[in-house]
mmCIF file with all atom_site columns, C-alpha atoms and ligand atoms in Angstrom:
data_model
loop_
_atom_site.group_PDB
_atom_site.id
_atom_site.type_symbol
_atom_site.label_atom_id
_atom_site.label_alt_id
_atom_site.label_comp_id
_atom_site.label_asym_id
_atom_site.label_entity_id
_atom_site.label_seq_id
_atom_site.pdbx_PDB_ins_code
_atom_site.Cartn_x
_atom_site.Cartn_y
_atom_site.Cartn_z
_atom_site.occupancy
_atom_site.B_iso_or_equiv
_atom_site.pdbx_formal_charge
_atom_site.auth_seq_id
_atom_site.auth_comp_id
_atom_site.auth_asym_id
_atom_site.auth_atom_id
_atom_site.pdbx_PDB_model_num
ATOM   1   C CA  . MET A 1 1   ? 155.776 139.093 75.457 1.00 0.00 ? 1   MET A CA  1
ATOM   2   C CA  . MET A 1 2   ? 156.483 140.238 79.161 1.00 0.00 ? 2   MET A CA  1
ATOM   3   C CA  . LYS A 1 3   ? 159.363 142.542 77.991 1.00 0.00 ? 3   LYS A CA  1
ATOM   4   C CA  . ASP A 1 4   ? 156.663 144.637 76.106 1.00 0.00 ? 4   ASP A CA  1
ATOM   5   C CA  . ILE A 1 5   ? 154.820 145.271 79.437 1.00 0.00 ? 5   ILE A CA  1
ATOM   6   C CA  . ALA A 1 6   ? 155.823 148.373 81.407 1.00 0.00 ? 6   ALA A CA  1
ATOM   7   C CA  . ARG A 1 7   ? 153.842 147.331 84.485 1.00 0.00 ? 7   ARG A CA  1
ATOM   8   C CA  . VAL A 1 8   ? 151.133 145.390 85.761 1.00 0.00 ? 8   VAL A CA  1
ATOM   9   C CA  . LEU A 1 9   ? 148.164 147.775 86.271 1.00 0.00 ? 9   LEU A CA  1
ATOM   10  C CA  . ILE A 1 10  ? 145.577 144.992 87.801 1.00 0.00 ? 10  ILE A CA  1
ATOM   11  C CA  . SER A 1 11  ? 146.891 141.640 88.721 1.00 0.00 ? 11  SER A CA  1
ATOM   12  C CA  . GLU A 1 12  ? 145.164 138.313 88.071 1.00 0.00 ? 12  GLU A CA  1
ATOM   13  C CA  . GLU A 1 13  ? 144.167 137.976 91.804 1.00 0.00 ? 13  GLU A CA  1
ATOM   14  C CA  . GLU A 1 14  ? 142.609 141.348 91.961 1.00 0.00 ? 14  GLU A CA  1
ATOM   15  C CA  . LEU A 1 15  ? 140.535 140.729 88.856 1.00 0.00 ? 15  LEU A CA  1
ATOM   16  C CA  . HIS A 1 16  ? 139.510 137.540 90.001 1.00 0.00 ? 16  HIS A CA  1
ATOM   17  C CA  . ARG A 1 17  ? 138.363 138.709 93.458 1.00 0.00 ? 17  ARG A CA  1
ATOM   18  C CA  . ARG A 1 18  ? 136.319 141.644 91.623 1.00 0.00 ? 18  ARG A CA  1
ATOM   19  C CA  . ILE A 1 19  ? 134.744 139.200 89.125 1.00 0.00 ? 19  ILE A CA  1
ATOM   20  C CA  . ARG A 1 20  ? 133.441 137.155 92.066 1.00 0.00 ? 20  ARG A CA  1
ATOM   21  C CA  . GLU A 1 21  ? 131.919 140.209 93.687 1.00 0.00 ? 21  GLU A CA  1
ATOM   22  C CA  . MET A 1 22  ? 130.279 141.349 90.513 1.00 0.00 ? 22  MET A CA  1
ATOM   23  C CA  . GLY A 1 23  ? 129.179 137.665 90.143 1.00 0.00 ? 23  GLY A CA  1
ATOM   24  C CA  . ARG A 1 24  ? 127.377 137.882 93.275 1.00 0.00 ? 24  ARG A CA  1
ATOM   25  C CA  . GLU A 1 25  ? 125.756 141.102 92.823 1.00 0.00 ? 25  GLU A CA  1
ATOM   26  C CA  . LEU A 1 26  ? 124.550 139.951 89.279 1.00 0.00 ? 26  LEU A CA  1
ATOM   27  C CA  . ALA A 1 27  ? 123.220 136.573 90.609 1.00 0.00 ? 27  ALA A CA  1
ATOM   28  C CA  . ALA A 1 28  ? 121.155 138.635 93.327 1.00 0.00 ? 28  ALA A CA  1
ATOM   29  C CA  . GLU A 1 29  ? 119.626 140.901 90.684 1.00 0.00 ? 29  GLU A CA  1
ATOM   30  C CA  . TYR A 1 30  ? 118.944 138.312 87.927 1.00 0.00 ? 30  TYR A CA  1
ATOM   31  C CA  . GLU A 1 31  ? 118.198 135.145 89.977 1.00 0.00 ? 31  GLU A CA  1
ATOM   32  C CA  . GLY A 1 32  ? 114.861 133.772 88.396 1.00 0.00 ? 32  GLY A CA  1
ATOM   33  C CA  . LYS A 1 33  ? 114.973 136.305 85.660 1.00 0.00 ? 33  LYS A CA  1
ATOM   34  C CA  . ASP A 1 34  ? 116.612 133.740 83.010 1.00 0.00 ? 34  ASP A CA  1
ATOM   35  C CA  . PRO A 1 35  ? 118.920 136.580 81.809 1.00 0.00 ? 35  PRO A CA  1
ATOM   36  C CA  . VAL A 1 36  ? 121.052 136.550 78.743 1.00 0.00 ? 36  VAL A CA  1
ATOM   37  C CA  . PHE A 1 37  ? 124.784 137.448 78.987 1.00 0.00 ? 37  PHE A CA  1
ATOM   38  C CA  . LEU A 1 38  ? 125.757 138.726 75.829 1.00 0.00 ? 38  LEU A CA  1
ATOM   39  C CA  . GLY A 1 39  ? 129.498 139.261 74.981 1.00 0.00 ? 39  GLY A CA  1
ATOM   40  C CA  . VAL A 1 40  ? 130.998 141.682 72.558 1.00 0.00 ? 40  VAL A CA  1
ATOM   41  C CA  . LEU A 1 41  ? 133.789 139.787 70.704 1.00 0.00 ? 41  LEU A CA  1
ATOM   42  C CA  . LYS A 1 42  ? 136.535 139.428 70.737 1.00 0.00 ? 42  LYS A CA  1
ATOM   43  C CA  . GLY A 1 43  ? 138.290 141.387 73.287 1.00 0.00 ? 43  GLY A CA  1
ATOM   44  C CA  . VAL A 1 44  ? 135.547 140.171 75.767 1.00 0.00 ? 44  VAL A CA  1
ATOM   45  C CA  . VAL A 1 45  ? 136.454 136.395 75.580 1.00 0.00 ? 45  VAL A CA  1
ATOM   46  C CA  . VAL A 1 46  ? 138.534 135.983 78.824 1.00 0.00 ? 46  VAL A CA  1
ATOM   47  C CA  . PHE A 1 47  ? 136.280 138.296 81.004 1.00 0.00 ? 47  PHE A CA  1
ATOM   48  C CA  . PHE A 1 48  ? 133.263 136.546 79.577 1.00 0.00 ? 48  PHE A CA  1
ATOM   49  C CA  . SER A 1 49  ? 134.357 133.156 80.407 1.00 0.00 ? 49  SER A CA  1
ATOM   50  C CA  . ASP A 1 50  ? 135.281 133.980 83.929 1.00 0.00 ? 50  ASP A CA  1
ATOM   51  C CA  . MET A 1 51  ? 132.161 136.205 84.475 1.00 0.00 ? 51  MET A CA  1
ATOM   52  C CA  . ILE A 1 52  ? 129.471 133.872 83.446 1.00 0.00 ? 52  ILE A CA  1
ATOM   53  C CA  . ARG A 1 53  ? 130.948 131.301 85.608 1.00 0.00 ? 53  ARG A CA  1
ATOM   54  C CA  . ALA A 1 54  ? 130.863 133.656 88.468 1.00 0.00 ? 54  ALA A CA  1
ATOM   55  C CA  . VAL A 1 55  ? 127.021 133.839 88.270 1.00 0.00 ? 55  VAL A CA  1
ATOM   56  C CA  . PRO A 1 56  ? 125.493 130.496 89.356 1.00 0.00 ? 56  PRO A CA  1
ATOM   57  C CA  . ILE A 1 57  ? 121.900 131.158 88.169 1.00 0.00 ? 57  ILE A CA  1
ATOM   58  C CA  . LYS A 1 58  ? 119.979 129.660 85.212 1.00 0.00 ? 58  LYS A CA  1
ATOM   59  C CA  . SER A 1 59  ? 120.848 131.800 82.282 1.00 0.00 ? 59  SER A CA  1
ATOM   60  C CA  . GLN A 1 60  ? 121.878 131.718 78.543 1.00 0.00 ? 60  GLN A CA  1
ATOM   61  C CA  . ILE A 1 61  ? 124.616 133.243 76.673 1.00 0.00 ? 61  ILE A CA  1
ATOM   62  C CA  . ASP A 1 62  ? 125.140 134.814 73.114 1.00 0.00 ? 62  ASP A CA  1
ATOM   63  C CA  . LEU A 1 63  ? 127.826 136.677 71.490 1.00 0.00 ? 63  LEU A CA  1
ATOM   64  C CA  . LEU A 1 64  ? 128.138 139.491 68.881 1.00 0.00 ? 64  LEU A CA  1
ATOM   65  C CA  . ALA A 1 65  ? 131.244 140.988 67.108 1.00 0.00 ? 65  ALA A CA  1
ATOM   66  C CA  . VAL A 1 66  ? 131.780 144.352 66.379 1.00 0.00 ? 66  VAL A CA  1
ATOM   67  C CA  . SER A 1 67  ? 134.942 146.264 65.838 1.00 0.00 ? 67  SER A CA  1
ATOM   68  C CA  . SER A 1 68  ? 136.138 149.604 66.092 1.00 0.00 ? 68  SER A CA  1
ATOM   69  C CA  . TYR A 1 69  ? 139.964 149.690 66.108 1.00 0.00 ? 69  TYR A CA  1
ATOM   70  C CA  . GLY A 1 70  ? 142.068 149.674 63.084 1.00 0.00 ? 70  GLY A CA  1
ATOM   71  C CA  . ALA A 1 71  ? 145.568 148.186 63.759 1.00 0.00 ? 71  ALA A CA  1
ATOM   72  C CA  . GLY A 1 72  ? 146.791 150.976 65.887 1.00 0.00 ? 72  GLY A CA  1
ATOM   73  C CA  . THR A 1 73  ? 145.879 152.256 69.403 1.00 0.00 ? 73  THR A CA  1
ATOM   74  C CA  . GLU A 1 74  ? 143.379 154.810 68.570 1.00 0.00 ? 74  GLU A CA  1
ATOM   75  C CA  . SER A 1 75  ? 139.719 153.821 67.696 1.00 0.00 ? 75  SER A CA  1
ATOM   76  C CA  . SER A 1 76  ? 138.855 154.230 63.951 1.00 0.00 ? 76  SER A CA  1
ATOM   77  C CA  . GLY A 1 77  ? 135.545 155.802 65.020 1.00 0.00 ? 77  GLY A CA  1
ATOM   78  C CA  . THR A 1 78  ? 133.689 153.652 62.703 1.00 0.00 ? 78  THR A CA  1
ATOM   79  C CA  . ILE A 1 79  ? 131.789 150.619 64.117 1.00 0.00 ? 79  ILE A CA  1
ATOM   80  C CA  . VAL A 1 80  ? 131.387 147.460 61.791 1.00 0.00 ? 80  VAL A CA  1
ATOM   81  C CA  . MET A 1 81  ? 129.242 144.660 62.843 1.00 0.00 ? 81  MET A CA  1
ATOM   82  C CA  . LYS A 1 82  ? 130.754 141.390 61.952 1.00 0.00 ? 82  LYS A CA  1
ATOM   83  C CA  . LYS A 1 83  ? 128.486 138.860 63.714 1.00 0.00 ? 83  LYS A CA  1
ATOM   84  C CA  . ASP A 1 84  ? 125.010 139.367 65.063 1.00 0.00 ? 84  ASP A CA  1
ATOM   85  C CA  . VAL A 1 85  ? 123.467 137.599 67.941 1.00 0.00 ? 85  VAL A CA  1
ATOM   86  C CA  . SER A 1 86  ? 121.766 134.275 67.443 1.00 0.00 ? 86  SER A CA  1
ATOM   87  C CA  . LEU A 1 87  ? 119.185 134.073 70.147 1.00 0.00 ? 87  LEU A CA  1
ATOM   88  C CA  . ASN A 1 88  ? 115.924 135.942 69.984 1.00 0.00 ? 88  ASN A CA  1
ATOM   89  C CA  . LEU A 1 89  ? 116.222 138.692 72.757 1.00 0.00 ? 89  LEU A CA  1
ATOM   90  C CA  . GLU A 1 90  ? 112.693 139.948 72.656 1.00 0.00 ? 90  GLU A CA  1
ATOM   91  C CA  . GLY A 1 91  ? 111.239 140.130 76.103 1.00 0.00 ? 91  GLY A CA  1
ATOM   92  C CA  . ARG A 1 92  ? 114.759 138.964 77.753 1.00 0.00 ? 92  ARG A CA  1
ATOM   93  C CA  . HIS A 1 93  ? 116.678 140.348 80.348 1.00 0.00 ? 93  HIS A CA  1
ATOM   94  C CA  . VAL A 1 94  ? 119.953 141.156 78.624 1.00 0.00 ? 94  VAL A CA  1
ATOM   95  C CA  . VAL A 1 95  ? 123.380 141.846 80.193 1.00 0.00 ? 95  VAL A CA  1
ATOM   96  C CA  . ILE A 1 96  ? 126.038 143.103 77.715 1.00 0.00 ? 96  ILE A CA  1
ATOM   97  C CA  . LEU A 1 97  ? 129.548 141.923 78.987 1.00 0.00 ? 97  LEU A CA  1
ATOM   98  C CA  . GLU A 1 98  ? 132.362 144.168 77.647 1.00 0.00 ? 98  GLU A CA  1
ATOM   99  C CA  . ASP A 1 99  ? 136.056 144.195 78.340 1.00 0.00 ? 99  ASP A CA  1
ATOM   100 C CA  . ILE A 1 100 ? 136.571 147.957 78.163 1.00 0.00 ? 100 ILE A CA  1
ATOM   101 C CA  . ILE A 1 101 ? 134.598 151.178 77.673 1.00 0.00 ? 101 ILE A CA  1
ATOM   102 C CA  . ASP A 1 102 ? 136.885 153.662 76.152 1.00 0.00 ? 102 ASP A CA  1
ATOM   103 C CA  . THR A 1 103 ? 135.486 156.443 73.574 1.00 0.00 ? 103 THR A CA  1
ATOM   104 C CA  . GLY A 1 104 ? 132.090 154.433 74.269 1.00 0.00 ? 104 GLY A CA  1
ATOM   105 C CA  . LEU A 1 105 ? 131.338 154.132 70.593 1.00 0.00 ? 105 LEU A CA  1
ATOM   106 C CA  . THR A 1 106 ? 131.202 150.358 70.510 1.00 0.00 ? 106 THR A CA  1
ATOM   107 C CA  . LEU A 1 107 ? 129.020 150.072 73.474 1.00 0.00 ? 107 LEU A CA  1
ATOM   108 C CA  . LYS A 1 108 ? 126.627 152.884 72.146 1.00 0.00 ? 108 LYS A CA  1
ATOM   109 C CA  . PHE A 1 109 ? 126.298 151.100 68.749 1.00 0.00 ? 109 PHE A CA  1
ATOM   110 C CA  . THR A 1 110 ? 125.727 147.808 70.620 1.00 0.00 ? 110 THR A CA  1
ATOM   111 C CA  . VAL A 1 111 ? 123.059 149.097 72.956 1.00 0.00 ? 111 VAL A CA  1
ATOM   112 C CA  . GLU A 1 112 ? 121.152 150.932 70.233 1.00 0.00 ? 112 GLU A CA  1
ATOM   113 C CA  . HIS A 1 113 ? 121.400 147.579 68.128 1.00 0.00 ? 113 HIS A CA  1
ATOM   114 C CA  . ILE A 1 114 ? 120.064 145.359 71.058 1.00 0.00 ? 114 ILE A CA  1
ATOM   115 C CA  . ARG A 1 115 ? 117.359 147.972 71.958 1.00 0.00 ? 115 ARG A CA  1
ATOM   116 C CA  . LYS A 1 116 ? 115.813 147.458 68.478 1.00 0.00 ? 116 LYS A CA  1
ATOM   117 C CA  . MET A 1 117 ? 115.206 143.856 69.584 1.00 0.00 ? 117 MET A CA  1
ATOM   118 C CA  . ASN A 1 118 ? 112.944 145.027 72.290 1.00 0.00 ? 118 ASN A CA  1
ATOM   119 C CA  . PRO A 1 119 ? 114.450 143.226 75.374 1.00 0.00 ? 119 PRO A CA  1
ATOM   120 C CA  . ALA A 1 120 ? 112.674 143.295 78.788 1.00 0.00 ? 120 ALA A CA  1
ATOM   121 C CA  . SER A 1 121 ? 115.786 145.147 80.323 1.00 0.00 ? 121 SER A CA  1
ATOM   122 C CA  . LEU A 1 122 ? 119.254 146.000 79.182 1.00 0.00 ? 122 LEU A CA  1
ATOM   123 C CA  . LYS A 1 123 ? 122.275 146.527 81.427 1.00 0.00 ? 123 LYS A CA  1
ATOM   124 C CA  . VAL A 1 124 ? 125.897 146.582 80.994 1.00 0.00 ? 124 VAL A CA  1
ATOM   125 C CA  . CYS A 1 125 ? 128.825 145.171 82.908 1.00 0.00 ? 125 CYS A CA  1
ATOM   126 C CA  . THR A 1 126 ? 132.292 145.985 81.707 1.00 0.00 ? 126 THR A CA  1
ATOM   127 C CA  . MET A 1 127 ? 135.691 144.826 83.287 1.00 0.00 ? 127 MET A CA  1
ATOM   128 C CA  . LEU A 1 128 ? 137.422 148.089 82.772 1.00 0.00 ? 128 LEU A CA  1
ATOM   129 C CA  . ASP A 1 129 ? 136.349 151.704 82.229 1.00 0.00 ? 129 ASP A CA  1
ATOM   130 C CA  . LYS A 1 130 ? 138.496 154.595 80.858 1.00 0.00 ? 130 LYS A CA  1
ATOM   131 C CA  . PRO A 1 131 ? 136.397 157.616 81.424 1.00 0.00 ? 131 PRO A CA  1
ATOM   132 C CA  . ALA A 1 132 ? 139.023 160.051 80.251 1.00 0.00 ? 132 ALA A CA  1
ATOM   133 C CA  . ARG A 1 133 ? 138.753 158.966 76.558 1.00 0.00 ? 133 ARG A CA  1
ATOM   134 C CA  . ARG A 1 134 ? 134.837 159.143 76.401 1.00 0.00 ? 134 ARG A CA  1
ATOM   135 C CA  . VAL A 1 135 ? 133.403 160.910 73.323 1.00 0.00 ? 135 VAL A CA  1
ATOM   136 C CA  . VAL A 1 136 ? 129.693 159.771 73.806 1.00 0.00 ? 136 VAL A CA  1
ATOM   137 C CA  . GLU A 1 137 ? 127.773 159.955 77.111 1.00 0.00 ? 137 GLU A CA  1
ATOM   138 C CA  . ILE A 1 138 ? 127.492 156.212 78.190 1.00 0.00 ? 138 ILE A CA  1
ATOM   139 C CA  . GLU A 1 139 ? 128.129 154.447 81.400 1.00 0.00 ? 139 GLU A CA  1
ATOM   140 C CA  . ALA A 1 140 ? 128.110 150.797 82.612 1.00 0.00 ? 140 ALA A CA  1
ATOM   141 C CA  . ASP A 1 141 ? 125.729 149.469 85.457 1.00 0.00 ? 141 ASP A CA  1
ATOM   142 C CA  . TYR A 1 142 ? 128.658 147.278 86.518 1.00 0.00 ? 142 TYR A CA  1
ATOM   143 C CA  . VAL A 1 143 ? 132.187 148.468 86.569 1.00 0.00 ? 143 VAL A CA  1
ATOM   144 C CA  . GLY A 1 144 ? 135.076 146.098 87.264 1.00 0.00 ? 144 GLY A CA  1
ATOM   145 C CA  . PHE A 1 145 ? 137.825 148.711 87.541 1.00 0.00 ? 145 PHE A CA  1
ATOM   146 C CA  . THR A 1 146 ? 137.907 152.451 86.618 1.00 0.00 ? 146 THR A CA  1
ATOM   147 C CA  . ILE A 1 147 ? 141.333 152.954 84.885 1.00 0.00 ? 147 ILE A CA  1
ATOM   148 C CA  . PRO A 1 148 ? 143.590 155.992 83.919 1.00 0.00 ? 148 PRO A CA  1
ATOM   149 C CA  . ASN A 1 149 ? 144.237 157.053 80.293 1.00 0.00 ? 149 ASN A CA  1
ATOM   150 C CA  . GLU A 1 150 ? 147.188 154.516 79.461 1.00 0.00 ? 150 GLU A CA  1
ATOM   151 C CA  . PHE A 1 151 ? 147.336 151.827 76.822 1.00 0.00 ? 151 PHE A CA  1
ATOM   152 C CA  . VAL A 1 152 ? 146.605 148.529 78.550 1.00 0.00 ? 152 VAL A CA  1
ATOM   153 C CA  . VAL A 1 153 ? 146.546 144.855 77.260 1.00 0.00 ? 153 VAL A CA  1
ATOM   154 C CA  . GLY A 1 154 ? 145.998 141.712 78.650 1.00 0.00 ? 154 GLY A CA  1
ATOM   155 C CA  . CYS A 1 155 ? 142.713 139.668 79.672 1.00 0.00 ? 155 CYS A CA  1
ATOM   156 C CA  . GLY A 1 156 ? 141.443 139.797 76.162 1.00 0.00 ? 156 GLY A CA  1
ATOM   157 C CA  . LEU A 1 157 ? 142.611 143.307 75.306 1.00 0.00 ? 157 LEU A CA  1
ATOM   158 C CA  . ASP A 1 158 ? 144.952 143.455 72.514 1.00 0.00 ? 158 ASP A CA  1
ATOM   159 C CA  . TYR A 1 159 ? 147.376 145.601 70.469 1.00 0.00 ? 159 TYR A CA  1
ATOM   160 C CA  . ASN A 1 160 ? 147.517 144.433 66.839 1.00 0.00 ? 160 ASN A CA  1
ATOM   161 C CA  . ASP A 1 161 ? 145.802 141.311 68.144 1.00 0.00 ? 161 ASP A CA  1
ATOM   162 C CA  . TYR A 1 162 ? 148.690 140.462 70.475 1.00 0.00 ? 162 TYR A CA  1
ATOM   163 C CA  . TYR A 1 163 ? 148.783 140.269 74.299 1.00 0.00 ? 163 TYR A CA  1
ATOM   164 C CA  . ARG A 1 164 ? 145.108 139.072 74.772 1.00 0.00 ? 164 ARG A CA  1
ATOM   165 C CA  . ASN A 1 165 ? 146.420 135.898 76.741 1.00 0.00 ? 165 ASN A CA  1
ATOM   166 C CA  . LEU A 1 166 ? 148.287 137.715 79.347 1.00 0.00 ? 166 LEU A CA  1
ATOM   167 C CA  . PRO A 1 167 ? 146.515 136.766 82.588 1.00 0.00 ? 167 PRO A CA  1
ATOM   168 C CA  . PHE A 1 168 ? 146.688 140.272 84.111 1.00 0.00 ? 168 PHE A CA  1
ATOM   169 C CA  . ILE A 1 169 ? 146.122 143.835 82.876 1.00 0.00 ? 169 ILE A CA  1
ATOM   170 C CA  . GLY A 1 170 ? 149.230 145.522 81.935 1.00 0.00 ? 170 GLY A CA  1
ATOM   171 C CA  . VAL A 1 171 ? 150.415 148.954 80.507 1.00 0.00 ? 171 VAL A CA  1
ATOM   172 C CA  . LEU A 1 172 ? 152.197 148.365 77.294 1.00 0.00 ? 172 LEU A CA  1
ATOM   173 C CA  . ARG A 1 173 ? 155.401 150.104 76.807 1.00 0.00 ? 173 ARG A CA  1
ATOM   174 C CA  . PRO A 1 174 ? 155.085 153.011 74.414 1.00 0.00 ? 174 PRO A CA  1
ATOM   175 C CA  . GLU A 1 175 ? 158.053 151.870 72.234 1.00 0.00 ? 175 GLU A CA  1
ATOM   176 C CA  . VAL A 1 176 ? 155.998 148.868 71.341 1.00 0.00 ? 176 VAL A CA  1
ATOM   177 C CA  . TYR A 1 177 ? 153.361 150.956 69.435 1.00 0.00 ? 177 TYR A CA  1
ATOM   178 C CA  . GLU A 1 178 ? 155.512 154.112 68.618 1.00 0.00 ? 178 GLU A CA  1
ATOM   179 C CA  . LYS A 1 179 ? 157.825 151.984 66.437 1.00 0.00 ? 179 LYS A CA  1
HETATM 180 C C1  . PRP B 2 .   ? 137.734 147.117 71.864 1.00 0.00 ? 1   PRP B C1  1
HETATM 181 C C2  . PRP B 2 .   ? 137.199 146.670 73.132 1.00 0.00 ? 1   PRP B C2  1
HETATM 182 C C3  . PRP B 2 .   ? 135.819 147.251 73.043 1.00 0.00 ? 1   PRP B C3  1
HETATM 183 C C4  . PRP B 2 .   ? 135.992 148.543 72.294 1.00 0.00 ? 1   PRP B C4  1
HETATM 184 C C5  . PRP B 2 .   ? 136.031 149.728 73.305 1.00 0.00 ? 1   PRP B C5  1
HETATM 185 O O1  . PRP B 2 .   ? 137.427 146.404 70.734 1.00 0.00 ? 1   PRP B O1  1
HETATM 186 O O2  . PRP B 2 .   ? 137.199 145.360 73.150 1.00 0.00 ? 1   PRP B O2  1
HETATM 187 O O3  . PRP B 2 .   ? 134.874 146.456 72.598 1.00 0.00 ? 1   PRP B O3  1
HETATM 188 O O4  . PRP B 2 .   ? 137.225 148.380 71.779 1.00 0.00 ? 1   PRP B O4  1
HETATM 189 O O5  . PRP B 2 .   ? 136.449 151.040 72.705 1.00 0.00 ? 1   PRP B O5  1
HETATM 190 P P1  . PRP B 2 .   ? 135.376 152.164 72.472 1.00 0.00 ? 1   PRP B P1  1
HETATM 191 O O6  . PRP B 2 .   ? 134.730 152.454 73.698 1.00 0.00 ? 1   PRP B O6  1
HETATM 192 O O7  . PRP B 2 .   ? 136.501 153.371 72.133 1.00 0.00 ? 1   PRP B O7  1
HETATM 193 O O8  . PRP B 2 .   ? 134.467 151.828 71.348 1.00 0.00 ? 1   PRP B O8  1
HETATM 194 P P2  . PRP B 2 .   ? 137.894 146.401 69.434 1.00 0.00 ? 1   PRP B P2  1
HETATM 195 O O9  . PRP B 2 .   ? 137.160 147.314 68.602 1.00 0.00 ? 1   PRP B O9  1
HETATM 196 O O10 . PRP B 2 .   ? 139.526 146.673 69.519 1.00 0.00 ? 1   PRP B O10 1
HETATM 197 O O11 . PRP B 2 .   ? 137.833 144.919 68.933 1.00 0.00 ? 1   PRP B O11 1
HETATM 198 P P3  . PRP B 2 .   ? 138.268 143.545 69.402 1.00 0.00 ? 1   PRP B P3  1
HETATM 199 O O12 . PRP B 2 .   ? 137.422 143.279 70.819 1.00 0.00 ? 1   PRP B O12 1
HETATM 200 O O13 . PRP B 2 .   ? 138.054 142.625 68.731 1.00 0.00 ? 1   PRP B O13 1
HETATM 201 O O14 . PRP B 2 .   ? 139.699 143.719 70.107 1.00 0.00 ? 1   PRP B O14 1
#
């Protein structure tokens, strides 16, 4: 697997340091508010499990699954809901957790979907932000790292569903997806 990685963009240590920082900020903002941390499957699984454990306050979790990418490196532009939330989010303080905001289409779809459930508040925390690729105007409230326009994998991010288990964020060698 490692031979397909051109270079490490963000190391495991850097990621964990930033997750601990964001965890402290989220804990300060949501202490006593009984928030719901809502993960967008399935790329978020690694960041989600690290992030929720970095916020030591009374809270609940939920997951929804949406997908935009086909089998390649480009978004198909069409968002498909594969699994909806299971908690009642009306009146709740909801924090959407995402692994990456790229075009912004997935997040826009997710935010609009959750807003219809009338949460008390809605914020977004993303591990990575790639603003160069944005096609809709949308921003996260908490951003782990802003990254350049390169195809990255690891920590939940995939190419053809592979590389999600890499413990760091790596740049995929173009030969891998240009084959
Ligand atoms: C990826 C990623 C984000 C989304 C970001 O998910 O996990 O949810 O794309 O891209 P966007 O800003 O261009 O919409 P993907 O649809 O590949 O599904 P996955 O999480 O199952 O890998």
